[in-house]
Coordinates of N, CA, C and O in Angstrom, one line a residue:
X17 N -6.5 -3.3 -23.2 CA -6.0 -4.1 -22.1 C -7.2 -4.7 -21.4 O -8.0 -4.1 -20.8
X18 N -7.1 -6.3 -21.4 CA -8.7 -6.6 -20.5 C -7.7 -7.1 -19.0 O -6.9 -8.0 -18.7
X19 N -8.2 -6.2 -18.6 CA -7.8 -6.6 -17.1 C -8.4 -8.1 -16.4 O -7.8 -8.7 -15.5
X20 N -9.6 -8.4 -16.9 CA -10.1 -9.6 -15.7 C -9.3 -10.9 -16.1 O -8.8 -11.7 -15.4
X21 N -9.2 -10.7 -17.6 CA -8.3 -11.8 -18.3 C -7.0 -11.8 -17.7 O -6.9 -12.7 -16.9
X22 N -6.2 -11.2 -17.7 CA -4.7 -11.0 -16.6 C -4.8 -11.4 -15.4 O -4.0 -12.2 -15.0
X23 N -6.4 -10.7 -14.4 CA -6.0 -11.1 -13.1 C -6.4 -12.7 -13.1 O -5.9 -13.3 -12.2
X24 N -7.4 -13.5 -14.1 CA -7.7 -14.6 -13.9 C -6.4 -15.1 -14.0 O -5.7 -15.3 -13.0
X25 N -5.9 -15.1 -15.4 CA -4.1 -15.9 -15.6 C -3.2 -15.4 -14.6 O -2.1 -16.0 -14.6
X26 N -3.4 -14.4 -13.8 CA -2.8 -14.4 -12.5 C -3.0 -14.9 -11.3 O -2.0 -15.0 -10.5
X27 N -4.2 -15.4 -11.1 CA -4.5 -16.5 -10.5 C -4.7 -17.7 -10.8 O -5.1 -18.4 -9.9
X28 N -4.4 -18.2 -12.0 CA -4.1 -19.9 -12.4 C -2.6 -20.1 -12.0 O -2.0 -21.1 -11.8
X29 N -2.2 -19.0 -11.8 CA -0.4 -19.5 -10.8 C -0.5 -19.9 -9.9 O 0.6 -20.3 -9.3
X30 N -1.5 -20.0 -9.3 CA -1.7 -20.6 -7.3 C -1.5 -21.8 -7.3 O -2.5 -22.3 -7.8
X31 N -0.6 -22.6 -7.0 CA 0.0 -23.8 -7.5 C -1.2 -24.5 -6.4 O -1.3 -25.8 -6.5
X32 N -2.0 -23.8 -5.4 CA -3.0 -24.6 -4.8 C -4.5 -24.6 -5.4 O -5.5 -24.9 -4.8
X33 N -4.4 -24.2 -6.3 CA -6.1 -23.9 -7.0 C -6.2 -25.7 -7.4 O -5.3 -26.5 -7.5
X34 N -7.1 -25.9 -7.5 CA -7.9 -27.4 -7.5 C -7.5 -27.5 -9.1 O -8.0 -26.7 -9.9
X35 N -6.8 -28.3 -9.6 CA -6.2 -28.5 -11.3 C -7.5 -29.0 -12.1 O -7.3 -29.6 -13.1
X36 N -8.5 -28.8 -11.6 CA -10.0 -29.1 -12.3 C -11.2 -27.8 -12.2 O -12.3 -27.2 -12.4
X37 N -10.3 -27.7 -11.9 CA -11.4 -26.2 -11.3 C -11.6 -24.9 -12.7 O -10.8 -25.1 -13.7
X38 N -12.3 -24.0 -12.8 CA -12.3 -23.5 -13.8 C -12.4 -21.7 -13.1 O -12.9 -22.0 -12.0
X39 N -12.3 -20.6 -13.2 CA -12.0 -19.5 -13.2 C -12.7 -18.9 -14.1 O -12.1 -18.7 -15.1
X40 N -14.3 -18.3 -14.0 CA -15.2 -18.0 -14.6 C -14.7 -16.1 -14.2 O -14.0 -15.3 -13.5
X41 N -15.8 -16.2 -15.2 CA -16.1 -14.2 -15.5 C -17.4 -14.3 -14.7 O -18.2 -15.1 -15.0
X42 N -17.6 -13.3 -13.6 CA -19.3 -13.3 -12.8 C -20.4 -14.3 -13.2 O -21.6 -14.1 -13.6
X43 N -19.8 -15.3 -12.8 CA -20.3 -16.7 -13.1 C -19.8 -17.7 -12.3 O -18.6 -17.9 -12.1
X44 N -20.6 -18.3 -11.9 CA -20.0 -19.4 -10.5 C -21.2 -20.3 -10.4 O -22.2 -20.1 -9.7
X45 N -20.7 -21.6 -11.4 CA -21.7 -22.3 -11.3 C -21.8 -23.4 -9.9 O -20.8 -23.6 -9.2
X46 N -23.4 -24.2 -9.6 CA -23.2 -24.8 -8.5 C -22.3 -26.3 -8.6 O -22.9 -27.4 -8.5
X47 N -21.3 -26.2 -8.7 CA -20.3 -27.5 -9.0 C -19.3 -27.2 -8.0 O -18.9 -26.1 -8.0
X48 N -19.0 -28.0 -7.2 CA -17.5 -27.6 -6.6 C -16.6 -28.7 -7.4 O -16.8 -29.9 -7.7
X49 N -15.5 -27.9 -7.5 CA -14.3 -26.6 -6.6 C -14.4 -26.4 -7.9 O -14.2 -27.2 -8.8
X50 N -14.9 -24.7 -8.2 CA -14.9 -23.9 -9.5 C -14.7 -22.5 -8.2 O -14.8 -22.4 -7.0
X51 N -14.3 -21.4 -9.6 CA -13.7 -20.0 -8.9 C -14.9 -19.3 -10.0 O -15.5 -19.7 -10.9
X52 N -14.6 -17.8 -9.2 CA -14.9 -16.6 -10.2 C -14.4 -15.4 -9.4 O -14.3 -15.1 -8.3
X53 N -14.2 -14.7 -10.9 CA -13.9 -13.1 -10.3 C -14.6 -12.4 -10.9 O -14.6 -12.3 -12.1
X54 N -15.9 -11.7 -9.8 CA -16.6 -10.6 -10.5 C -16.0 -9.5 -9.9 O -15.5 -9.4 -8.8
X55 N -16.4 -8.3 -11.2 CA -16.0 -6.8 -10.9 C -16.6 -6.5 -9.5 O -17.5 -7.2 -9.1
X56 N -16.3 -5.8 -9.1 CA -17.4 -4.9 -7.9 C -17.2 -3.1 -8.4 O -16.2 -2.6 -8.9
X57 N -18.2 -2.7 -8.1 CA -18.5 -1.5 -7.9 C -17.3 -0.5 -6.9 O -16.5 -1.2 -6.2
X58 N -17.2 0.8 -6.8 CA -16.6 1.0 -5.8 C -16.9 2.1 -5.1 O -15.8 2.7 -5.0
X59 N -17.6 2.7 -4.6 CA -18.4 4.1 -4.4 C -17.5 5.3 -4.9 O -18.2 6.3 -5.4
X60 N -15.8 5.4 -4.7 CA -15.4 6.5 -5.4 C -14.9 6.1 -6.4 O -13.9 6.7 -6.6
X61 N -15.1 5.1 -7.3 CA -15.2 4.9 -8.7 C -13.8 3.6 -9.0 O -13.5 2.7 -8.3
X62 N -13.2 4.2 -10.8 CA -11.9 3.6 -10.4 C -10.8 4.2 -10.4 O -9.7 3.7 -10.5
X63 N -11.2 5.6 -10.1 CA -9.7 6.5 -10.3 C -9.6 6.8 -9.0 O -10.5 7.3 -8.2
X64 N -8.2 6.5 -8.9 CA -7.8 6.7 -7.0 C -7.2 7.9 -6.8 O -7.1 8.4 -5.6
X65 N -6.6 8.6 -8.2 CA -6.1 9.8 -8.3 C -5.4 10.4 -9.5 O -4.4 10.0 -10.1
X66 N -6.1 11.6 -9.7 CA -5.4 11.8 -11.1 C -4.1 13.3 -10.7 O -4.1 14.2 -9.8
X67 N -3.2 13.0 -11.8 CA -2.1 13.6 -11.5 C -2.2 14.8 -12.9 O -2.8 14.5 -14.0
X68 N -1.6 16.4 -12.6 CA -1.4 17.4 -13.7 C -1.8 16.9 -14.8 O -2.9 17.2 -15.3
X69 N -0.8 16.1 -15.3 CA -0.1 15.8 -16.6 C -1.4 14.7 -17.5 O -1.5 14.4 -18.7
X70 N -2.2 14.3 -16.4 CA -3.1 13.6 -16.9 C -3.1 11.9 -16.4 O -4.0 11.0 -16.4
X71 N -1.9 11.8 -16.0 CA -1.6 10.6 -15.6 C -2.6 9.8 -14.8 O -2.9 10.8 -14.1
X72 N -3.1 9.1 -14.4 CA -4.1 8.2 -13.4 C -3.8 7.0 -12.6 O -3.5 6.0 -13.2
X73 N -3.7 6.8 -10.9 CA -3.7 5.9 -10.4 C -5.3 5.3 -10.0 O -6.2 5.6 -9.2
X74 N -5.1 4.3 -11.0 CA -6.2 3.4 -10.6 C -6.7 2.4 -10.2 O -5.8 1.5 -9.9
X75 N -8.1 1.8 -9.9 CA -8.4 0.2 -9.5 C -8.8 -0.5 -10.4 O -9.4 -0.3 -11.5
X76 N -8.6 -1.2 -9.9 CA -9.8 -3.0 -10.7 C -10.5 -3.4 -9.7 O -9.5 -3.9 -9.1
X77 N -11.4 -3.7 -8.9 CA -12.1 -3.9 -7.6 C -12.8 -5.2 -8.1 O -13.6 -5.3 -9.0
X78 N -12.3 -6.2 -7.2 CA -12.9 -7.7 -7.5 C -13.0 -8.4 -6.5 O -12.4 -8.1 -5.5
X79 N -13.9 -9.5 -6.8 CA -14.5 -10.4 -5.7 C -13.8 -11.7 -6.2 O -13.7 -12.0 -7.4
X80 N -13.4 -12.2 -5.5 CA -12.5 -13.9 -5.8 C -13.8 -15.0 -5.1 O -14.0 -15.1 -3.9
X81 N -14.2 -15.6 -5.7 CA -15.0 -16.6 -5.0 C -14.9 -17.8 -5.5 O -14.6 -18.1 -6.7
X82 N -15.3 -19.0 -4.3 CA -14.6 -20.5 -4.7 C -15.6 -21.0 -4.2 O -16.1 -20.5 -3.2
X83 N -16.4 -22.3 -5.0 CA -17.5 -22.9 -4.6 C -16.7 -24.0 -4.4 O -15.8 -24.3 -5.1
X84 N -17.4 -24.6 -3.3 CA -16.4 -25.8 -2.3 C -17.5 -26.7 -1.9 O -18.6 -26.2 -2.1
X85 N -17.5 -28.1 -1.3 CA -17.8 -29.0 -0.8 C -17.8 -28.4 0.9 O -16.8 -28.4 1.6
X86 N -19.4 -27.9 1.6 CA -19.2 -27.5 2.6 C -19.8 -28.7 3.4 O -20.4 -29.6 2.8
X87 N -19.8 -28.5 5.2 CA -20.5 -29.7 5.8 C -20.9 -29.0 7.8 O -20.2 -28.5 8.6
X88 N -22.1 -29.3 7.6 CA -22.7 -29.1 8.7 C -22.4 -29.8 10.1 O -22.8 -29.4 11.2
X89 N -21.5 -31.1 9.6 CA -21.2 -32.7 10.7 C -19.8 -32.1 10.7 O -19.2 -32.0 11.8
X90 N -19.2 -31.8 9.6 CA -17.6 -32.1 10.1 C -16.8 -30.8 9.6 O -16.4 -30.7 8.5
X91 N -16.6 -29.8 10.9 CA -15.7 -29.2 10.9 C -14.1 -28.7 10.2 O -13.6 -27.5 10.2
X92 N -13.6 -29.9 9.8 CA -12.6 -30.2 9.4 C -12.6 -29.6 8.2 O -11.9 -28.6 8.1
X93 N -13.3 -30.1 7.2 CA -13.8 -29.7 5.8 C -13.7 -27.7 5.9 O -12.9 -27.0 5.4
X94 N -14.5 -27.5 6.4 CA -15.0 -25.8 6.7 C -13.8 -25.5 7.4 O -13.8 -24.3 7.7
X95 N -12.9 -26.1 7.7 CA -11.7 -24.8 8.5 C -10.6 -24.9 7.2 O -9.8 -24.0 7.2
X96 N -10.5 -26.1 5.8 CA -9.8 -26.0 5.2 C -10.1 -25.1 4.1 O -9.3 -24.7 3.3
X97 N -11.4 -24.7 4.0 CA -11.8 -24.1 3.2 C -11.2 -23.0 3.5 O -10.3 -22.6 2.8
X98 N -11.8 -22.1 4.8 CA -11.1 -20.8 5.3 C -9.3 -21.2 5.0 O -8.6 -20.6 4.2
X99 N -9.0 -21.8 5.5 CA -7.4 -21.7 5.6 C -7.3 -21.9 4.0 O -6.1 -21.5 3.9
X100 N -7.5 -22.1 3.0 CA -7.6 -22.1 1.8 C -7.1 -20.6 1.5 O -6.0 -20.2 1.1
X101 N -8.2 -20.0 1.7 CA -8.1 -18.5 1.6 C -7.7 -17.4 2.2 O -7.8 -16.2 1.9
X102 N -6.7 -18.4 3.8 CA -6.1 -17.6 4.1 C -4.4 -17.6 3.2 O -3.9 -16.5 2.9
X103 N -3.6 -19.1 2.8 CA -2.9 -19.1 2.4 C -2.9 -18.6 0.8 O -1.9 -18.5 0.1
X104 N -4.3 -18.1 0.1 CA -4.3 -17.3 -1.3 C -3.8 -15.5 -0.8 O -3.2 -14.7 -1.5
X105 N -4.4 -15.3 0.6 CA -3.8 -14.0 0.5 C -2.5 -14.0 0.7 O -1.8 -13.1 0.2
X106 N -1.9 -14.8 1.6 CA -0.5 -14.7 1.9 C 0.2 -15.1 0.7 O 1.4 -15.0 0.9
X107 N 0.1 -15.4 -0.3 CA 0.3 -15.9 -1.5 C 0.5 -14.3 -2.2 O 1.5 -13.8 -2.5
X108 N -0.9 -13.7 -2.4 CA -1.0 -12.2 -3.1 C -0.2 -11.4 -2.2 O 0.3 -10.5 -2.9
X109 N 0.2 -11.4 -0.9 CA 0.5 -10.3 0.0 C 2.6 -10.7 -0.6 O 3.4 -9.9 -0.9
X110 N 2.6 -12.4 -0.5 CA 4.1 -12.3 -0.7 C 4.1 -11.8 -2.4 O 4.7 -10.7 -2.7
X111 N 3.7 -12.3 -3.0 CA 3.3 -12.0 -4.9 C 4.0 -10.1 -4.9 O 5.0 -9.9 -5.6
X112 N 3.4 -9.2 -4.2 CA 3.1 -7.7 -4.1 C 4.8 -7.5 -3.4 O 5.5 -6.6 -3.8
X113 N 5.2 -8.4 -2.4 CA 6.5 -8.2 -2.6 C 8.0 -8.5 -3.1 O 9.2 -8.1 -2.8
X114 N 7.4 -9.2 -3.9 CA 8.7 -9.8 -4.7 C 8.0 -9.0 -6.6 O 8.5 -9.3 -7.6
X115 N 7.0 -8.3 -6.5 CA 6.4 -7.4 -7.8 C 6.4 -8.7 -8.5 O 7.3 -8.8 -9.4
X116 N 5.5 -9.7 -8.3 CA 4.7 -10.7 -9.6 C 3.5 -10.1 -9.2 O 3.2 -10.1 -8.0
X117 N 2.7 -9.7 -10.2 CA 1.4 -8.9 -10.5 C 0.9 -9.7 -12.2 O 1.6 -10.2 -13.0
X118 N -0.5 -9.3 -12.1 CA -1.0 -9.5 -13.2 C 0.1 -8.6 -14.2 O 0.9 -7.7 -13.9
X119 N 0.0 -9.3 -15.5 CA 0.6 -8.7 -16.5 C 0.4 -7.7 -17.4 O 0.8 -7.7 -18.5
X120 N -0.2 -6.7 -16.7 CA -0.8 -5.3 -17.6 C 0.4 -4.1 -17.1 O 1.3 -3.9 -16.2
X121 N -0.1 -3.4 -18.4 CA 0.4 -1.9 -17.8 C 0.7 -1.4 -16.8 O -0.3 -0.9 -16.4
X122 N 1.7 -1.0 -15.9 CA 2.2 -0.5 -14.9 C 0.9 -1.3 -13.2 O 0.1 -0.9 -12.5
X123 N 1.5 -2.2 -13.5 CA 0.6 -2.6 -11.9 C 2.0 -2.3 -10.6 O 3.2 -2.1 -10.5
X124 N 0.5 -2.4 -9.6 CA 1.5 -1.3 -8.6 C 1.3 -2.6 -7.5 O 2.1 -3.3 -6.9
X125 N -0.2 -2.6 -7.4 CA 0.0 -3.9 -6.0 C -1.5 -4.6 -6.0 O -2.2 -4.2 -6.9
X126 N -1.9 -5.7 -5.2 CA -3.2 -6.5 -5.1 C -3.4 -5.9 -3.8 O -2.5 -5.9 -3.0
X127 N -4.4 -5.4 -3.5 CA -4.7 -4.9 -2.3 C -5.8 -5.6 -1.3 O -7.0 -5.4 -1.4
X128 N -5.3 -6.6 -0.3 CA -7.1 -6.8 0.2 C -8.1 -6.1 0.5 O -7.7 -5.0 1.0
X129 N -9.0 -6.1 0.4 CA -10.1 -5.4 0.5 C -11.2 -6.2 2.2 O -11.7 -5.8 3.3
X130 N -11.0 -7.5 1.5 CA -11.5 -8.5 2.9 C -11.4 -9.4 2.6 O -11.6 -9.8 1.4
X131 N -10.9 -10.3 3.9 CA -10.5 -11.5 3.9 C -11.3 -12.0 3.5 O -12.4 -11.4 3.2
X132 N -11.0 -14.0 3.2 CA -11.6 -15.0 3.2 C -13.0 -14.8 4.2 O -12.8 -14.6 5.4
X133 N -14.2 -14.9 3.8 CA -15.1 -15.5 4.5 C -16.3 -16.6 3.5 O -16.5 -16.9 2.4
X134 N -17.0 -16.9 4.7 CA -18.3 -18.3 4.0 C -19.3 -16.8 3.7 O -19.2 -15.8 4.5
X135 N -20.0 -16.9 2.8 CA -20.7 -15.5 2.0 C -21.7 -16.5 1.6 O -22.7 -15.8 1.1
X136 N -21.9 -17.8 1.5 CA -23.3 -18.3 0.7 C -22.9 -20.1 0.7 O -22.0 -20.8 0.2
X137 N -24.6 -20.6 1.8 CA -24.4 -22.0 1.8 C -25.6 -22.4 1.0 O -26.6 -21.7 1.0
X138 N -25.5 -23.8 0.1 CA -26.6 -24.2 -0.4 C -26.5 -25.4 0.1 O -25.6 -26.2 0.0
X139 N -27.9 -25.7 0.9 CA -27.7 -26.9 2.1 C -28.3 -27.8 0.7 O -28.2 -29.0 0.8
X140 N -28.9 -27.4 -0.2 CA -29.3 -28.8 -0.7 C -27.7 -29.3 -1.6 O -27.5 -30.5 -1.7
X141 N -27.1 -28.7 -2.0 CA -26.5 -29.7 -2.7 C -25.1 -29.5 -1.7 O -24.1 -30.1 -2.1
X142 N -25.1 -28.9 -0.7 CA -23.9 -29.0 0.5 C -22.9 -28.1 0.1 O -22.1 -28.2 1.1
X143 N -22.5 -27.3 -0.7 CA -21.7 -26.3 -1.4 C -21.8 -25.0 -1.0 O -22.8 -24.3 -1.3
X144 N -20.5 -24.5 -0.3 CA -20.5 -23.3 -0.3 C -19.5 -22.1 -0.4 O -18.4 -22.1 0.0
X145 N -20.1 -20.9 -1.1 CA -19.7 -20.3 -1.4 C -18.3 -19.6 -0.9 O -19.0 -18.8 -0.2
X146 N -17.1 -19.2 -0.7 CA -16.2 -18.5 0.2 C -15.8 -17.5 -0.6 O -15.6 -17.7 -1.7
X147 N -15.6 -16.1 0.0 CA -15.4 -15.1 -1.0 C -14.1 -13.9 0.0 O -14.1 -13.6 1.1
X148 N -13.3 -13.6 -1.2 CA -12.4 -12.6 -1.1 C -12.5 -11.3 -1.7 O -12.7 -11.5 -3.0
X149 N -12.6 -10.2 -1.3 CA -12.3 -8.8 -1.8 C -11.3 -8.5 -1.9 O -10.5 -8.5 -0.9
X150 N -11.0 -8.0 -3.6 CA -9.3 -7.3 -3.7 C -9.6 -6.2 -4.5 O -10.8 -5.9 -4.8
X151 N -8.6 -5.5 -4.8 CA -8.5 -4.8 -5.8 C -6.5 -4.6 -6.5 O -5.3 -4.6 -6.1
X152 N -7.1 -4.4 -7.7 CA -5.6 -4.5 -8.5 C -5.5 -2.7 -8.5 O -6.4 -2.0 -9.0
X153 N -4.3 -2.1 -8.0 CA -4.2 -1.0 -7.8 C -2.6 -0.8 -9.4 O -1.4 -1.3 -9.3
X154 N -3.2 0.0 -10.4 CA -2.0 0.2 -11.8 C -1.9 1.8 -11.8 O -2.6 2.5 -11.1
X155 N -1.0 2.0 -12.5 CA -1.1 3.4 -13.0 C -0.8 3.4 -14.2 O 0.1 2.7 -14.8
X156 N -1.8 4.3 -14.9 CA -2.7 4.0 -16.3 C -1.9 5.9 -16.5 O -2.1 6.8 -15.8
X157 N -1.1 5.9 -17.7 CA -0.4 7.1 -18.4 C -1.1 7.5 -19.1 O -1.8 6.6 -19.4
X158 N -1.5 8.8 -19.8 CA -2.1 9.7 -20.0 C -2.5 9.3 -21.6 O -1.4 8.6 -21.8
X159 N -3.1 9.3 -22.5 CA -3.4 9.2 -23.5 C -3.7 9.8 -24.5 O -4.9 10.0 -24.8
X160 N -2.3 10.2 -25.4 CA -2.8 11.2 -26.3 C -3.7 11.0 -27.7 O -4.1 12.0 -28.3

């Protein structure tokens, strides 16, 4: 099961993603409007809890980031960016309740981890970075 591949094709459903944009693997080149989802680390791993029988609830811990057209003069630009990313979580938060999830093995929910924020400007080519923390929470059955 490749999970990053699911949650990407789970995120080309955002009927607001820029229809030119591309959805990289920990790669985010300096072009706007391009995405990526890298893995993250998670200090207690990715098992959230294992059960008798062997059973496992677990994560996928990812970073969603969108390189955008930022601007130092005009406001306007920089509040749509944020509100960008506020309407992608209300998007995953309604997604979690109507159960559309990536399409793997027993997914349970998208969890924020942290909102939308600006995480990286490059004043020379005016672009910057905006990033979300999630994690995909599944329950992964025992393997004989």
């Amino acid at each position: 099961m490749d999970i990053l591949t699911k949650i990407k094709e789970y995120f080309y459903e955002y009927e607001k993603l820029d229809q030119n944009g591309i959805i990289y693997s920990d790669y985010l080149p300096n072009e706007s409007v391009n995405y990526a989802i890298h893995k993250l680390p998670m200090q207690e791993g990715d098992i959230l809890r294992s059960y008798t029988g062997g059973d496992k609830l677990k994560q996928f811990a990812f970073a969603f980031d969108i390189i955008t057209p930022y601007s130092t003069a005009n406001t306007v630009r920089n509040d749509k960016n944020i509100q960008f990313l506020i309407e992608l979580q209300d998007w995953i938060e309604n997604n979690n309740r109507i159960n559309v999830l990536p399409e793997i093995e027993n997914p349970q929910r998208i969890e924020i981890l942290q909102s939308g924020f600006l995480f990286n400007v490059d004043t020379d080519s005016m672009n910057a970075v905006y990033r979300m923390t999630a994690r995909l929470v599944y329950y992964q059955e025992r393997k004989f």
